[in-house]
């Protein structure tokens, strides 16, 4: 069984919060076969997602809320994941600006060096949940995970899943050939309805097609309303919780010392 991570496991330059499984939802205080990696949106902080981490109350799951590495300029407050800062014609911060540095940091320092090598988790045990720009980064992490996981067993070179709230795969990079070139990490994209209105959703039909060019298993759930923010009610949250329920692992009822055959 893997060892639940603590702050001492991670490089000191990373800013993150750790939410352990609640005792009421776990077999023991140390039972945590799953990792949920929460990535905030542009202009936010990891601390602001700590309430969400507690509210999810996922069984046997340690939630890591990671803060983006770069503060926004001009005293805008918050942090961003991008390699650069650009503005849209409307004057908004552009979400899709390339994420090579953040992607490498998350894969190498957070997942491979810490969760896999130090704590004993497998790629399949790790689910990424990103909001806005954080969702786009989560998809980048999943599609590039194989590239950075040299020395990791072939069966561990896919993640357990990605939930992206309001973001498809970005425009950077060339799509792989169909079939074996695609990532087999399951993906759920959640977004507002696409009604043709200006800025109704960042997840356009083209964005969905682009995501399906990179991933073999993609689900898309759209709200009945416009806007790509977090789910506002139980109906909007249900597809997310159903996806997580399918992807999370459980050791309840499994004798200690048992070996998983895969």
Coordinates of C-alpha atoms in Angstrom, one line a residue:
X1 CA 0.0 0.0 0.0
X2 CA 1.4 3.5 -0.8
X3 CA 2.5 5.9 1.8
X4 CA 0.3 9.0 2.0
X5 CA 2.4 12.1 1.1
X6 CA 3.3 14.8 3.5
X7 CA 4.9 18.2 2.9
X8 CA 8.3 16.8 3.7
X9 CA 8.1 14.6 0.6
X10 CA 7.9 17.5 -1.8
X11 CA 10.5 20.0 -3.0
X12 CA 10.5 23.1 -0.8
X13 CA 9.8 25.5 -3.6
X14 CA 6.4 24.0 -4.3
X15 CA 3.4 25.6 -2.6
X16 CA 0.6 23.1 -1.9
X17 CA -2.0 22.1 0.7
X18 CA -2.7 18.5 1.6
X19 CA -6.2 17.3 2.6
X20 CA -6.1 13.8 4.0
X21 CA -9.1 11.4 3.8
X22 CA -11.7 12.0 6.5
X23 CA -11.7 9.3 9.1
X24 CA -15.3 8.6 8.5
X25 CA -14.7 7.7 4.9
X26 CA -11.6 5.6 5.2
X27 CA -10.8 2.2 6.7
X28 CA -7.9 3.6 8.7
X29 CA -6.2 6.9 9.2
X30 CA -3.4 5.7 6.9
X31 CA -5.6 4.2 4.1
X32 CA -5.2 6.4 1.0
X33 CA -4.8 4.5 -2.3
X34 CA -5.8 7.5 -4.3
X35 CA -4.4 10.9 -5.1
X36 CA -6.5 13.8 -6.4
X37 CA -4.4 16.6 -7.7
X38 CA -6.3 19.9 -7.7
X39 CA -5.1 22.7 -10.1
X40 CA -6.7 26.1 -9.7
X41 CA -7.6 28.5 -12.5
X42 CA -5.8 31.6 -13.7
X43 CA -5.5 34.3 -11.0
X44 CA -6.4 32.0 -8.1
X45 CA -4.3 30.3 -5.3
X46 CA -4.1 26.9 -3.8
X47 CA -5.5 28.2 -0.5
X48 CA -8.7 29.2 -2.2
X49 CA -9.3 25.6 -3.3
X50 CA -8.9 24.1 0.2
X51 CA -12.6 24.5 0.9
X52 CA -13.4 22.5 -2.3
X53 CA -10.9 19.8 -1.3
X54 CA -12.7 19.4 2.1
X55 CA -16.2 19.5 0.5
X56 CA -15.4 16.7 -2.0
X57 CA -14.8 14.3 1.0
X58 CA -13.7 11.6 -1.3
X59 CA -13.2 8.1 0.3
X60 CA -9.6 6.8 0.7
X61 CA -8.2 9.8 -1.2
X62 CA -5.5 12.3 -0.4
X63 CA -6.1 15.7 -2.1
X64 CA -3.1 17.8 -3.1
X65 CA -3.9 21.4 -4.0
X66 CA -1.0 22.7 -6.0
X67 CA -0.4 26.4 -6.6
X68 CA 0.8 27.7 -9.9
X69 CA 4.4 28.9 -10.0
X70 CA 4.1 32.4 -11.4
X71 CA 2.4 35.4 -9.9
X72 CA 0.3 37.6 -12.2
X73 CA 1.8 41.0 -13.1
X74 CA 0.5 44.4 -12.4
X75 CA -0.7 43.6 -8.9
X76 CA -3.6 41.6 -10.4
X77 CA -3.2 39.0 -7.6
X78 CA -3.2 35.3 -7.9
X79 CA -1.0 33.0 -9.9
X80 CA -0.9 31.4 -13.4
X81 CA 0.4 28.3 -15.0
X82 CA 1.5 29.7 -18.4
X83 CA 4.8 30.1 -20.1
X84 CA 3.8 33.7 -20.9
X85 CA 1.1 36.3 -20.3
X86 CA -1.1 37.4 -23.2
X87 CA -4.4 39.2 -23.4
X88 CA -7.3 38.5 -25.7
X89 CA -8.7 41.2 -28.0
X90 CA -11.4 41.7 -25.4
X91 CA -8.8 42.5 -22.8
X92 CA -9.1 39.3 -20.8
X93 CA -6.1 37.2 -19.8
X94 CA -5.6 34.5 -22.4
X95 CA -5.9 31.0 -20.9
X96 CA -4.0 29.1 -23.7
X97 CA -0.4 30.3 -23.6
X98 CA 1.6 27.1 -23.5
X99 CA 2.5 25.2 -20.3
X100 CA 5.9 23.5 -20.9
X101 CA 7.4 24.6 -17.6
X102 CA 4.4 23.8 -15.4
X103 CA 3.8 20.5 -17.1
X104 CA 7.4 19.4 -16.6
X105 CA 7.3 20.4 -12.9
X106 CA 4.1 18.6 -12.2
X107 CA 5.1 15.4 -14.0
X108 CA 8.7 15.2 -12.8
X109 CA 8.7 16.7 -9.3
X110 CA 5.2 16.1 -8.1
X111 CA 4.2 12.8 -9.7
X112 CA 7.3 10.8 -10.7
X113 CA 9.9 11.9 -8.2
X114 CA 7.5 12.2 -5.2
X115 CA 4.3 10.3 -5.6
X116 CA 5.7 7.3 -7.6
X117 CA 9.2 7.0 -6.3
X118 CA 9.0 8.2 -2.7
X119 CA 5.4 7.3 -1.8
X120 CA 4.9 4.2 -3.9
X121 CA 1.8 5.3 -5.9
X122 CA 1.2 4.2 -9.5
X123 CA 0.1 6.4 -12.3
X124 CA -3.3 4.8 -12.2
X125 CA -3.8 6.0 -8.6
X126 CA -3.5 9.7 -9.6
X127 CA -6.4 11.8 -10.9
X128 CA -6.0 15.4 -11.9
X129 CA -8.9 17.8 -11.4
X130 CA -8.3 21.2 -13.0
X131 CA -10.4 24.4 -13.3
X132 CA -10.0 26.7 -16.3
X133 CA -6.3 27.1 -17.0
X134 CA -5.7 24.4 -14.4
X135 CA -7.8 22.0 -16.5
X136 CA -5.8 22.8 -19.6
X137 CA -2.6 22.1 -17.6
X138 CA -4.1 18.8 -16.3
X139 CA -4.7 17.7 -19.9
X140 CA -1.1 18.6 -20.8
X141 CA 0.2 16.6 -17.9
X142 CA -1.8 13.5 -18.9
X143 CA -0.9 13.7 -22.6
X144 CA 2.9 14.2 -21.9
X145 CA 3.1 11.8 -18.9
X146 CA 4.7 9.1 -21.0
X147 CA 7.4 11.4 -22.2
X148 CA 8.7 12.2 -18.7
X149 CA 8.1 8.8 -17.1
X150 CA 11.3 7.0 -18.2
X151 CA 12.0 4.1 -15.9
X152 CA 8.4 3.8 -14.9
X153 CA 6.7 0.5 -15.6
X154 CA 4.7 0.5 -18.9
X155 CA 1.5 -0.3 -17.0
X156 CA 2.0 2.8 -14.8
X157 CA 2.5 5.3 -17.7
X158 CA -1.1 6.5 -17.8
X159 CA -2.9 8.5 -15.1
X160 CA -6.1 7.5 -13.4
X161 CA -8.1 10.2 -15.1
X162 CA -8.5 14.0 -15.7
X163 CA -11.4 16.2 -14.9
X164 CA -11.2 19.5 -16.8
X165 CA -13.7 22.2 -15.8
X166 CA -14.0 24.7 -18.7
X167 CA -11.0 23.8 -20.8
X168 CA -10.1 21.5 -23.7
X169 CA -6.6 20.6 -24.9
X170 CA -4.7 23.7 -25.9
X171 CA -3.6 24.7 -29.3
X172 CA 0.0 23.9 -28.8
X173 CA 1.5 20.7 -30.2
X174 CA 0.7 18.5 -33.2
X175 CA -1.9 15.8 -32.8
X176 CA -0.7 12.2 -32.7
X177 CA -1.8 9.5 -35.1
X178 CA -5.0 7.7 -34.1
X179 CA -4.8 4.5 -32.1
X180 CA -1.7 3.8 -30.2
X181 CA -0.5 7.4 -30.3
X182 CA -3.4 8.5 -28.1
X183 CA -3.3 8.7 -24.4
X184 CA -5.5 6.1 -22.7
X185 CA -6.0 8.3 -19.6
X186 CA -9.8 8.8 -19.3
X187 CA -10.9 12.4 -19.6
X188 CA -14.1 14.3 -18.5
X189 CA -14.5 17.8 -19.8
X190 CA -17.2 19.9 -18.1
X191 CA -18.4 23.1 -19.8
X192 CA -21.3 25.5 -20.4
X193 CA -23.6 24.9 -23.3
X194 CA -22.4 25.9 -26.7
X195 CA -25.2 28.1 -28.2
X196 CA -23.2 30.1 -30.7
X197 CA -23.2 33.2 -28.5
X198 CA -20.1 35.2 -28.0
X199 CA -17.9 33.7 -25.3
X200 CA -20.6 31.3 -24.2
X201 CA -18.0 28.6 -23.5
X202 CA -14.3 28.1 -23.9
X203 CA -14.9 24.5 -24.9
X204 CA -15.9 24.8 -28.5
X205 CA -16.7 21.9 -30.9
X206 CA -13.1 22.4 -32.3
X207 CA -11.7 22.2 -28.8
X208 CA -13.5 18.9 -28.2
X209 CA -12.3 17.5 -31.4
X210 CA -8.7 18.5 -30.5
X211 CA -9.1 16.8 -27.1
X212 CA -10.3 13.6 -28.8
X213 CA -7.3 13.7 -31.1
X214 CA -5.0 13.3 -28.1
X215 CA -7.1 11.1 -25.8
X216 CA -8.8 7.8 -26.6
X217 CA -11.5 8.1 -23.9
X218 CA -13.2 11.5 -23.7
X219 CA -16.5 12.4 -22.1
X220 CA -18.1 15.8 -22.4
X221 CA -20.7 17.1 -20.0
X222 CA -22.4 20.4 -20.7
X223 CA -24.4 22.5 -18.3
X224 CA -27.8 23.7 -19.4
X225 CA -26.6 27.2 -19.0
X226 CA -23.8 29.4 -20.4
X227 CA -20.5 29.8 -18.6
X228 CA -17.7 27.4 -17.8
X229 CA -17.3 27.9 -14.0
X230 CA -17.5 25.2 -11.3
X231 CA -20.8 23.2 -11.0
X232 CA -23.4 25.2 -9.1
X233 CA -25.8 22.4 -8.0
X234 CA -26.1 18.7 -7.6
X235 CA -27.2 18.1 -11.2
X236 CA -24.2 19.9 -12.6
X237 CA -21.8 18.1 -10.2
X238 CA -23.3 14.6 -10.7
X239 CA -21.2 13.8 -13.9
X240 CA -18.0 14.7 -12.0
X241 CA -18.8 12.6 -9.0
X242 CA -19.8 9.7 -11.2
X243 CA -16.6 9.9 -13.1
X244 CA -14.5 10.0 -9.9
X245 CA -16.5 7.1 -8.5
X246 CA -15.6 5.0 -11.5
X247 CA -11.9 5.9 -11.4
X248 CA -11.1 5.9 -7.6
X249 CA -9.7 2.7 -6.1
X250 CA -10.7 1.2 -2.8
X251 CA -8.8 -1.1 -0.4
X252 CA -11.8 -1.5 1.9
X253 CA -12.2 -5.2 2.8
X254 CA -8.8 -6.1 1.3
X255 CA -6.5 -7.8 3.8
X256 CA -3.3 -6.0 4.6
X257 CA -0.3 -7.3 2.7
X258 CA -2.4 -8.4 -0.3
X259 CA -0.8 -8.0 -3.7
X260 CA -2.7 -6.6 -6.7
X261 CA -2.4 -8.6 -9.9
X262 CA -2.6 -6.5 -13.1

